[in-house]
GROMACS .gro file of N, CA and C in nm:
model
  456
    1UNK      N    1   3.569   1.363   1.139
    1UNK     CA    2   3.495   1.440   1.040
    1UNK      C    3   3.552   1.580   1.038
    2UNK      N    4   3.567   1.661   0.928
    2UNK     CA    5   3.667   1.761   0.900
    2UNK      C    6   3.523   1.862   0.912
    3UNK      N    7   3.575   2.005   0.980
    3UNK     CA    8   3.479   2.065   0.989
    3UNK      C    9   3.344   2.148   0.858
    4UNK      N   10   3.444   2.127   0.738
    4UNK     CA   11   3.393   2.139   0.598
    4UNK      C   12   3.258   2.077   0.581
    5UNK      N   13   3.314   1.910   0.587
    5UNK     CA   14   3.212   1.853   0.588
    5UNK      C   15   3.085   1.828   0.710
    6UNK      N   16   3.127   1.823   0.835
    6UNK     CA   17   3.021   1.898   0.935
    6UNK      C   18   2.935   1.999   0.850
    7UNK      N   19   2.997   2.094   0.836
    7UNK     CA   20   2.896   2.213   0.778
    7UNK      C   21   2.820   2.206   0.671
    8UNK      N   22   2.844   2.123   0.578
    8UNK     CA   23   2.764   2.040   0.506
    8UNK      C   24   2.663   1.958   0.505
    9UNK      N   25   2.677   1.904   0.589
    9UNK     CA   26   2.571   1.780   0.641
    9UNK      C   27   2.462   1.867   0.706
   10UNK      N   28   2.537   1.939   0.847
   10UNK     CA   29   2.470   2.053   0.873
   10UNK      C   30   2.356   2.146   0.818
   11UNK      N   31   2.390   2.187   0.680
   11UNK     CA   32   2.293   2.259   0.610
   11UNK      C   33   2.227   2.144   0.527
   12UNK      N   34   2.275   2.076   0.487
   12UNK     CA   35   2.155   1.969   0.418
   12UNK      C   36   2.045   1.916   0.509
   13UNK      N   37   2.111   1.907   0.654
   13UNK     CA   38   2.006   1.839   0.706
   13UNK      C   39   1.860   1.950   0.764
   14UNK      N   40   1.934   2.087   0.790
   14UNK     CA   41   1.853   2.197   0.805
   14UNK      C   42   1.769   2.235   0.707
   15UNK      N   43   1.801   2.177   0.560
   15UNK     CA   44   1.699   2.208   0.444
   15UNK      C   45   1.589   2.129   0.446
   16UNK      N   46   1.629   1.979   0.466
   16UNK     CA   47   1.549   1.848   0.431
   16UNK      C   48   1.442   1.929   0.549
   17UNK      N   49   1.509   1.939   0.682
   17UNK     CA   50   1.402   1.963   0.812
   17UNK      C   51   1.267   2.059   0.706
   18UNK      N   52   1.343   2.205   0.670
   18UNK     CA   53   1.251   2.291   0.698
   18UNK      C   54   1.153   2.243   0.534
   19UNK      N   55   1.218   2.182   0.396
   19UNK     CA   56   1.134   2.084   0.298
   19UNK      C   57   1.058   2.025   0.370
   20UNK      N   58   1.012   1.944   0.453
   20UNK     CA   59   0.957   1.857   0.552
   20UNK      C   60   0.829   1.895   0.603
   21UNK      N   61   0.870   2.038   0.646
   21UNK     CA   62   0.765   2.121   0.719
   21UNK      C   63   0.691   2.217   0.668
   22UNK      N   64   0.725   2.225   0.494
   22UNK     CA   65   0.610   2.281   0.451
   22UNK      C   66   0.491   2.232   0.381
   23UNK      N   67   0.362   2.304   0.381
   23UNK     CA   68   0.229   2.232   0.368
   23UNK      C   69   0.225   2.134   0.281
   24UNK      N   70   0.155   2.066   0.247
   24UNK     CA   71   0.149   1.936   0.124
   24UNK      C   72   0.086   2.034   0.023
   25UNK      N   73   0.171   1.979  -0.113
   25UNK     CA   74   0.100   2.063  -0.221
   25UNK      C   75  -0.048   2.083  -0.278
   26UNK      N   76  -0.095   2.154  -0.354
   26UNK     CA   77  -0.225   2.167  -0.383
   26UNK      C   78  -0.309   1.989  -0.417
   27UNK      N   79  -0.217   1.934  -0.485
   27UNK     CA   80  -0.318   1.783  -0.500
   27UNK      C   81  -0.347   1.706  -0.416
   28UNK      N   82  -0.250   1.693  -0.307
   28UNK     CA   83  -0.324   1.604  -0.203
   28UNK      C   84  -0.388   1.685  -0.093
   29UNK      N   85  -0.422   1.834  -0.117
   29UNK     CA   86  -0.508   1.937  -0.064
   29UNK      C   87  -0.622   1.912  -0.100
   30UNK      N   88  -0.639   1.876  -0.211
   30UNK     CA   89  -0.775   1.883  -0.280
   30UNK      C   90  -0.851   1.698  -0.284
   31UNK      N   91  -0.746   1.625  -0.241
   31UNK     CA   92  -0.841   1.502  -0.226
   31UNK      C   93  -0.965   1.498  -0.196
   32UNK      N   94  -1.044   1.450  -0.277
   32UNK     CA   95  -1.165   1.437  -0.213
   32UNK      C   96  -1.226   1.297  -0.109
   33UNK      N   97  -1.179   1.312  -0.004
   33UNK     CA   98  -1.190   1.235   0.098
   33UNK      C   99  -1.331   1.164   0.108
   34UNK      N  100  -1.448   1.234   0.096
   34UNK     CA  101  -1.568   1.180   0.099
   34UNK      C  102  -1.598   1.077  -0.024
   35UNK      N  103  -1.561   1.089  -0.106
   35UNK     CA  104  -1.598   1.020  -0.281
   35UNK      C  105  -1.542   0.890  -0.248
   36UNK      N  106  -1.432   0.827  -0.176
   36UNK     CA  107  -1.391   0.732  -0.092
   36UNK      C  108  -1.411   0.665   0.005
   37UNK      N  109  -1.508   0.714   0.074
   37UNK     CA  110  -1.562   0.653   0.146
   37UNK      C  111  -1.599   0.515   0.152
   38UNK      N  112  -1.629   0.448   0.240
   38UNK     CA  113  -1.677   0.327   0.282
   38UNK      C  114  -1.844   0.309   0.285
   39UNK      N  115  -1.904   0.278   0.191
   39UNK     CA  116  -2.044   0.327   0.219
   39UNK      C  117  -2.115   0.216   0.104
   40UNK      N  118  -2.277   0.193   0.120
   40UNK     CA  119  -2.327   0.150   0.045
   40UNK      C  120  -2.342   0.224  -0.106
   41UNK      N  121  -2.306   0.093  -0.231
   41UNK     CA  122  -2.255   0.175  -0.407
   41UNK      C  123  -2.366   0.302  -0.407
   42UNK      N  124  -2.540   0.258  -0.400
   42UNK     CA  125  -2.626   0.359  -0.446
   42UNK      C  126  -2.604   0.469  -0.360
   43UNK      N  127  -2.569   0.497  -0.249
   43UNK     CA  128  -2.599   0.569  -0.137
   43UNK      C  129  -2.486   0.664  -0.153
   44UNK      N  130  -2.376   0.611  -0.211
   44UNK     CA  131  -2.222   0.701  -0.230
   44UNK      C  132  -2.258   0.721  -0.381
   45UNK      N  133  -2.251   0.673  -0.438
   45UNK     CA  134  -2.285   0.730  -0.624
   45UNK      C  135  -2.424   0.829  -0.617
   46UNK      N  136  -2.527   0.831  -0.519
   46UNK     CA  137  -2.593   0.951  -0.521
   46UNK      C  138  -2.522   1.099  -0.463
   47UNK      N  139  -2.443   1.039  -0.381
   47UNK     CA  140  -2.334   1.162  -0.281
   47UNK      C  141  -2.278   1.226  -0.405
   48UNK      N  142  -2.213   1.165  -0.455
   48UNK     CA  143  -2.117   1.231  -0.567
   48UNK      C  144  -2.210   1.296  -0.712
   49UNK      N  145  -2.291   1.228  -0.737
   49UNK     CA  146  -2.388   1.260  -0.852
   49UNK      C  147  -2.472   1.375  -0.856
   50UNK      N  148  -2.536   1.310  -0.745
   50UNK     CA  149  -2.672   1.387  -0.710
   50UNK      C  150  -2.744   1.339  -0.815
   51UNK      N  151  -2.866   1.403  -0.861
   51UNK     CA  152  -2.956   1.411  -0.993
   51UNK      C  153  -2.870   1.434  -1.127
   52UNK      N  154  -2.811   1.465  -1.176
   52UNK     CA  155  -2.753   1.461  -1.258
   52UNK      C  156  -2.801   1.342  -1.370
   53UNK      N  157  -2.842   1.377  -1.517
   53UNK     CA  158  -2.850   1.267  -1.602
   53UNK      C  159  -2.724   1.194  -1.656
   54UNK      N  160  -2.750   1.069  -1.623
   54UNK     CA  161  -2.633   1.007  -1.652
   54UNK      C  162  -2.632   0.929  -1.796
   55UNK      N  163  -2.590   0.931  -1.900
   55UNK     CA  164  -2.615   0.842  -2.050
   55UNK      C  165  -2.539   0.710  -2.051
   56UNK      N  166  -2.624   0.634  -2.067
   56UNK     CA  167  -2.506   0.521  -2.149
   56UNK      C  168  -2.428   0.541  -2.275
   57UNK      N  169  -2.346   0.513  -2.276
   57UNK     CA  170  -2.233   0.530  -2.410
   57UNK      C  171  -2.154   0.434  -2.441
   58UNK      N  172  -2.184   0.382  -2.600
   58UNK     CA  173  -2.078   0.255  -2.646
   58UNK      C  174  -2.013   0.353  -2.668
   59UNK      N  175  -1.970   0.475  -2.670
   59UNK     CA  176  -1.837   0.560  -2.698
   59UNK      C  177  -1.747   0.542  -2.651
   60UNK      N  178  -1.779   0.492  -2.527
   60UNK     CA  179  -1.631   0.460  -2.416
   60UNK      C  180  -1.624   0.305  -2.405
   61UNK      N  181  -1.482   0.231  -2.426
   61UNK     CA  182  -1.489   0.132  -2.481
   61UNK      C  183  -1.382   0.082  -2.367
   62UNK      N  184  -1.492   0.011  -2.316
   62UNK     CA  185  -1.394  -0.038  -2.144
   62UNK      C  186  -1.404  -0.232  -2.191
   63UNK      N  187  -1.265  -0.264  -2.130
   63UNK     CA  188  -1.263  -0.392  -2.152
   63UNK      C  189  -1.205  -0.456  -2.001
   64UNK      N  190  -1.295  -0.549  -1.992
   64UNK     CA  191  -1.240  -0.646  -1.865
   64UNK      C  192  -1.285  -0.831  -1.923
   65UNK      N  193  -1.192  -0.888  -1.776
   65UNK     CA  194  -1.230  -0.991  -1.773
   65UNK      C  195  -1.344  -1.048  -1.779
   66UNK      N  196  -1.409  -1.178  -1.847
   66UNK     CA  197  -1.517  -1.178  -1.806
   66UNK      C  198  -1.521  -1.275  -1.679
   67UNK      N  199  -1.446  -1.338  -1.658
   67UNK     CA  200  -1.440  -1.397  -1.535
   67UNK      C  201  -1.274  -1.379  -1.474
   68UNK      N  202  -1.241  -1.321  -1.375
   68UNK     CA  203  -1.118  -1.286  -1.319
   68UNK      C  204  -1.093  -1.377  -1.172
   69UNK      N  205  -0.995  -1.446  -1.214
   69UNK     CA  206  -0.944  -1.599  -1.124
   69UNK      C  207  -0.904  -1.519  -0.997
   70UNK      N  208  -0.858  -1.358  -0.983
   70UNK     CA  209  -0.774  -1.290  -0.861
   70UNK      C  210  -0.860  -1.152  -0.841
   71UNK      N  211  -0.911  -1.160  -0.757
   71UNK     CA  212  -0.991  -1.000  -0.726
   71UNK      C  213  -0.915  -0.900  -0.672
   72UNK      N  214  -0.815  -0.969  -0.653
   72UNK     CA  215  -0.687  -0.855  -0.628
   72UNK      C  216  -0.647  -0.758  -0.698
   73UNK      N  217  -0.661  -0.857  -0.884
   73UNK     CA  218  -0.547  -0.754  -0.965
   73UNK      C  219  -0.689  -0.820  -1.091
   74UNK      N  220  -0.740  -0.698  -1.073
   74UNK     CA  221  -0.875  -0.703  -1.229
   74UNK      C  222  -0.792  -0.612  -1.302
   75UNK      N  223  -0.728  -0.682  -1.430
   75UNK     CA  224  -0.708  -0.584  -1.528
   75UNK      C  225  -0.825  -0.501  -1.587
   76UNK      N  226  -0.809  -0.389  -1.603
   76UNK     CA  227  -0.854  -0.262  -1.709
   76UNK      C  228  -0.820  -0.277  -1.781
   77UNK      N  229  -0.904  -0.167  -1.894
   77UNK     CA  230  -0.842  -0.077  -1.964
   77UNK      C  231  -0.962  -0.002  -2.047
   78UNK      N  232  -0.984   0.122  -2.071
   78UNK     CA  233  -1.054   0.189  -2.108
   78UNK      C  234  -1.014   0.317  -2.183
   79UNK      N  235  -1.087   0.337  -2.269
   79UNK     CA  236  -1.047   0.412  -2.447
   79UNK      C  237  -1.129   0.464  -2.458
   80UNK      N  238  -1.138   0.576  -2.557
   80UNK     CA  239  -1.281   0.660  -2.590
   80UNK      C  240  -1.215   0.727  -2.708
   81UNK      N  241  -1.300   0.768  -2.795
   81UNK     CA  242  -1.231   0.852  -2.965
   81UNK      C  243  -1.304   0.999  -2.911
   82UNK      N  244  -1.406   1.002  -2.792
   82UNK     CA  245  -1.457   1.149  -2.756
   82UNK      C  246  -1.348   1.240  -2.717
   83UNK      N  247  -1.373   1.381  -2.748
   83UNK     CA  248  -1.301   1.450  -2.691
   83UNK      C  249  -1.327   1.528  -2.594
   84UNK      N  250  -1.257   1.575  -2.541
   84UNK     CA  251  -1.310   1.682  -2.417
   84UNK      C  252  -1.376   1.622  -2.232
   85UNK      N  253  -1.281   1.526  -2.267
   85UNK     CA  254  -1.326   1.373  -2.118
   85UNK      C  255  -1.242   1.444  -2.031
   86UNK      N  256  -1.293   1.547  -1.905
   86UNK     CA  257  -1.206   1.565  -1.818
   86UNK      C  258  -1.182   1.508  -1.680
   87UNK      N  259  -1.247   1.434  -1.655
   87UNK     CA  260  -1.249   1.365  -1.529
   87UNK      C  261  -1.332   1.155  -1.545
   88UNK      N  262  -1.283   1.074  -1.498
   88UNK     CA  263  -1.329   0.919  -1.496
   88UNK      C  264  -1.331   0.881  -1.362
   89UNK      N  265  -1.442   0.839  -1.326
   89UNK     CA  266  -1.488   0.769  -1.177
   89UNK      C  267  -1.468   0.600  -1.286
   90UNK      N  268  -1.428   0.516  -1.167
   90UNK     CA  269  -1.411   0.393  -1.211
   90UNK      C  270  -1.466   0.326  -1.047
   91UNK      N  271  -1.586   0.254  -1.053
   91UNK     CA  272  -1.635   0.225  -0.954
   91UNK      C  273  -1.671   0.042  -0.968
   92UNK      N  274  -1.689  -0.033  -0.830
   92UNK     CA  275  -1.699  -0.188  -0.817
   92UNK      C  276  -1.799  -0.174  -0.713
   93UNK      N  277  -1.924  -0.204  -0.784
   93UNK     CA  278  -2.047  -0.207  -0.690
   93UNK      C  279  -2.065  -0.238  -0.537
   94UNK      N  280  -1.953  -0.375  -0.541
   94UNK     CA  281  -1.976  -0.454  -0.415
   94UNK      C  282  -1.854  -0.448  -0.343
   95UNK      N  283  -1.759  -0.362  -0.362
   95UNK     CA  284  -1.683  -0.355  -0.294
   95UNK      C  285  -1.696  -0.237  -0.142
   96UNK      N  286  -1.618  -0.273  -0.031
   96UNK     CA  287  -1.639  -0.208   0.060
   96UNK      C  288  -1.606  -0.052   0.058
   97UNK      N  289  -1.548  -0.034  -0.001
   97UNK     CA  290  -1.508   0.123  -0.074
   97UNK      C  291  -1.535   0.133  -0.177
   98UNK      N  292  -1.689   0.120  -0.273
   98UNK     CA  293  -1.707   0.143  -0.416
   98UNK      C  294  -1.629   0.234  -0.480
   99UNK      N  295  -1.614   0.345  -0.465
   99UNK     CA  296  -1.517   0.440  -0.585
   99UNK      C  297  -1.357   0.363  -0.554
  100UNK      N  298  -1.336   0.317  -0.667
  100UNK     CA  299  -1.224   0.240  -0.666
  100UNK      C  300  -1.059   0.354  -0.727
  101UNK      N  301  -1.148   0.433  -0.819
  101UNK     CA  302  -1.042   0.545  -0.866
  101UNK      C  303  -1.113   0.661  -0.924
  102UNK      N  304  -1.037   0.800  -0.911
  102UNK     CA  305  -1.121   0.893  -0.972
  102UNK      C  306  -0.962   0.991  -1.055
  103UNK      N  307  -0.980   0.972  -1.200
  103UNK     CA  308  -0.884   1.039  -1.233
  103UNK      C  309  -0.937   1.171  -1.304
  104UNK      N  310  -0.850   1.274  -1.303
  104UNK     CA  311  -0.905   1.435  -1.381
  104UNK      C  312  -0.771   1.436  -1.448
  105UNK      N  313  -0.868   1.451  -1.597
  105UNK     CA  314  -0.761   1.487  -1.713
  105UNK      C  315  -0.760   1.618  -1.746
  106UNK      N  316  -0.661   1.637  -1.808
  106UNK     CA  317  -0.661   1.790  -1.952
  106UNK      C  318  -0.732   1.772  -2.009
  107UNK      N  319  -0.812   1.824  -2.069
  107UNK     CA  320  -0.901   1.833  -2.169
  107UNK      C  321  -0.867   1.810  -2.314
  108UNK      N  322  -0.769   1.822  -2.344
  108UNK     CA  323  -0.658   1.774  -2.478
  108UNK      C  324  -0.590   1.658  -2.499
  109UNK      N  325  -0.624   1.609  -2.365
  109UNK     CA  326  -0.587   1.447  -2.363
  109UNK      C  327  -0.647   1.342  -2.441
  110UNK      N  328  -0.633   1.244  -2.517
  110UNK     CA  329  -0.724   1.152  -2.547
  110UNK      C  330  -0.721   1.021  -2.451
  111UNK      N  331  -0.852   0.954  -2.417
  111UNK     CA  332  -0.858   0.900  -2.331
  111UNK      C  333  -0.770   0.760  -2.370
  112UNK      N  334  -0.702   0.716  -2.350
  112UNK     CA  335  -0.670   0.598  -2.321
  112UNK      C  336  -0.621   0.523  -2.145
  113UNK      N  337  -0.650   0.428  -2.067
  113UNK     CA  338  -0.626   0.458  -1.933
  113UNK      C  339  -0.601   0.317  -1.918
  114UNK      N  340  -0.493   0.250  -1.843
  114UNK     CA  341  -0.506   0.080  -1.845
  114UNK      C  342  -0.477   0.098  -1.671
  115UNK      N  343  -0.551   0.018  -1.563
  115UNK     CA  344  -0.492  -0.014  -1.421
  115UNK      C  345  -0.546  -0.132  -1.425
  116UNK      N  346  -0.550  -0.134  -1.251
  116UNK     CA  347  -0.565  -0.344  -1.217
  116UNK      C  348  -0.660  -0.226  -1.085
  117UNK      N  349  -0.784  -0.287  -1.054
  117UNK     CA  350  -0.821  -0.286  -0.964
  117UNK      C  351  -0.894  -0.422  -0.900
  118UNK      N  352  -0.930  -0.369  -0.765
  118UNK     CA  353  -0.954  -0.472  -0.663
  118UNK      C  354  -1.120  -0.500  -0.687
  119UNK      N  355  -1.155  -0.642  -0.656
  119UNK     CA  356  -1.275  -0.671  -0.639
  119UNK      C  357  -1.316  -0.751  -0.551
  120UNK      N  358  -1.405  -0.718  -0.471
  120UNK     CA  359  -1.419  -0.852  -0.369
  120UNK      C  360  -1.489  -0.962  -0.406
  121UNK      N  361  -1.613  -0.949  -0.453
  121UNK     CA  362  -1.701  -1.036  -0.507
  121UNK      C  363  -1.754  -0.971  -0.669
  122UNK      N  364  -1.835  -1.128  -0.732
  122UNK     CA  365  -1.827  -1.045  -0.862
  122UNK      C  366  -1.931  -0.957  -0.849
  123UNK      N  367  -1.950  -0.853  -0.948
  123UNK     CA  368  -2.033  -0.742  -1.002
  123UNK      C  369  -2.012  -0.645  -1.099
  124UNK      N  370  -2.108  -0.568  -1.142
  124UNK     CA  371  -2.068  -0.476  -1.243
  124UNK      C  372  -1.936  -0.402  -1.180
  125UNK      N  373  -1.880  -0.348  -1.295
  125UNK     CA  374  -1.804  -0.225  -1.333
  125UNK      C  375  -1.839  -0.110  -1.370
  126UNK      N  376  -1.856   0.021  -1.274
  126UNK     CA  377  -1.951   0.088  -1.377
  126UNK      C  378  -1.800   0.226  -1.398
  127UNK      N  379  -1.841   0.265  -1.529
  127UNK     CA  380  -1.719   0.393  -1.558
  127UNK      C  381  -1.809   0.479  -1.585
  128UNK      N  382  -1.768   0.645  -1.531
  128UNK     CA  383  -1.871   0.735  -1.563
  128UNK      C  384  -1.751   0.850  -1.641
  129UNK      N  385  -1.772   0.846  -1.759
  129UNK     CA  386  -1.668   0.975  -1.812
  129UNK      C  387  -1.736   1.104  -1.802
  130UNK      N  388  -1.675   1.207  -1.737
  130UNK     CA  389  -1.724   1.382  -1.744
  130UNK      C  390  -1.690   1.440  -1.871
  131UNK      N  391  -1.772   1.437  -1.960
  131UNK     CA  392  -1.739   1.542  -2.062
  131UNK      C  393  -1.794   1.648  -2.063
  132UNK      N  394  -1.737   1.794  -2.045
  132UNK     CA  395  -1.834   1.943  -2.077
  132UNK      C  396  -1.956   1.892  -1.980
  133UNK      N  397  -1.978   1.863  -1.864
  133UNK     CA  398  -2.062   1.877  -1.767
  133UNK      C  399  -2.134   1.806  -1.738
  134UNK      N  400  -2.174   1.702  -1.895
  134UNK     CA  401  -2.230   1.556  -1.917
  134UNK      C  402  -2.184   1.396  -1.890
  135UNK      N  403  -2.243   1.345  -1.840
  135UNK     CA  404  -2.179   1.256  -1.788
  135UNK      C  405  -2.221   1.100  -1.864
  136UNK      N  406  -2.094   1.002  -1.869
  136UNK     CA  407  -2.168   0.898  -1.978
  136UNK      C  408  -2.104   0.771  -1.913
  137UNK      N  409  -2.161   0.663  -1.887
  137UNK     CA  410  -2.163   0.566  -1.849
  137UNK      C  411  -2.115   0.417  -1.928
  138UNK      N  412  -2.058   0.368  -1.881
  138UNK     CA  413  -2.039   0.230  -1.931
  138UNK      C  414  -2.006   0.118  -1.786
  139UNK      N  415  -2.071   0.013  -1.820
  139UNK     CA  416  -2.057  -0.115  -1.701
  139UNK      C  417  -2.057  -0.219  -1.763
  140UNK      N  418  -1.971  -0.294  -1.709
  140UNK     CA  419  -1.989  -0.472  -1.726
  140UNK      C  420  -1.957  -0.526  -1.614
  141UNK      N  421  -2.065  -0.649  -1.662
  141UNK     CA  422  -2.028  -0.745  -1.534
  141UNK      C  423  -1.927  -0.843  -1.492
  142UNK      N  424  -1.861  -0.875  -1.416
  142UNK     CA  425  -1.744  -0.950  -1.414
  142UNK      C  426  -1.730  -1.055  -1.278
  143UNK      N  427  -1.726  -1.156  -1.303
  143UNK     CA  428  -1.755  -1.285  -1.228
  143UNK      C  429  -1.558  -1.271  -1.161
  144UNK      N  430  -1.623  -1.283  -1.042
  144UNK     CA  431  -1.498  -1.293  -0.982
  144UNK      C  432  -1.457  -1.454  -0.856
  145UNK      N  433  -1.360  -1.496  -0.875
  145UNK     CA  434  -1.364  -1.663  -0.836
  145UNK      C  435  -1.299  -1.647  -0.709
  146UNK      N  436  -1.170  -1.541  -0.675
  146UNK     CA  437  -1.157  -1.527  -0.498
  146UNK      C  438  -1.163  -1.374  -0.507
  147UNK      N  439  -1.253  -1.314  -0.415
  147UNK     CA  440  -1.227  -1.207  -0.381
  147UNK      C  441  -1.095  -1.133  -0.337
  148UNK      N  442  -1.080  -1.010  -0.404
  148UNK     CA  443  -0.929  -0.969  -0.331
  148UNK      C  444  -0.941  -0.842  -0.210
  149UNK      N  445  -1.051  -0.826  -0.191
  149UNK     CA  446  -1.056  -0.709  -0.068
  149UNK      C  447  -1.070  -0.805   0.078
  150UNK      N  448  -1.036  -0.930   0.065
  150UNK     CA  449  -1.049  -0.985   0.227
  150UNK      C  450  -1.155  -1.015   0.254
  151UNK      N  451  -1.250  -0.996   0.215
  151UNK     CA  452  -1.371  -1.032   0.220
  151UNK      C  453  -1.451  -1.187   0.152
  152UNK      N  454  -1.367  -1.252   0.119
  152UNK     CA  455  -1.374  -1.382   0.062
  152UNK      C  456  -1.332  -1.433  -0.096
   0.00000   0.00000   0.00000
């Protein structure tokens, strides 16, 4: 190895080190670790809520299976024509970690959102969209034939 390239490697590898060793950026600073938890659905959806009035809304237009053969991979997908949706809790009643996802949008975004989440056994779906401080609800129920959290 020619000493050029030594000195090269050298400083790349002294960068990667000290990249390495600085703090994790602001988003996975701000996880909210508790909202994840492992806990009974009512007992964690009051944690996060509190009192807060919650509305039902055909505004938000969530579609699932009605019976899903793999609790592994429950397709989504959820839409709304509202504006001003800055944050979506997407929660599975009976699962061992109910909050299944929590995404925060721009406010200029329009909602459209498609994932696959996990279900162990069947139960509602409940979605809570944050708009301007108000919060609006939509759930369905969804029959599930093998659980995908290990749990049967």
């Amino acid at each position: 190895m020619q000493r050029r390239t030594f000195m090269q490697r050298l400083i790349q590898l002294a960068i990667g080190t000290f990249a390495m060793s600085l703090p994790p950026n602001r988003a996975v600073a701000a996880w909210p670790r508790e909202h994840f938890a492992t806990a009974e659905f009512d007992r964690l959806f009051a944690r996060v809520f509190g009192n807060q009035e919650i509305v039902d809304s055909d505004e938000l237009v969530l579609q699932l299976p009605e019976v899903a053969e793999n609790g592994a991979v429950v397709p989504l997908t959820l839409s709304s024509t509202l504006e001003r949706i800055d944050r979506i809790y997407i929660w599975v009643e009976k699962n061992p970690t109910p909050l299944a996802a929590e995404f925060a949008f721009d406010q200029s975004v329009a909602l459209y959102l498609t994932a696959r989440i996990k279900m162990a056994e069947s139960c509602h779906v409940v979605v809570i969209a944050q708009q301007d401080g108000r919060l609006l609800r939509r759930r369905q129920w969804v029959k599930v034939v093998q659980g995908g959290c290990g749990t049967g």
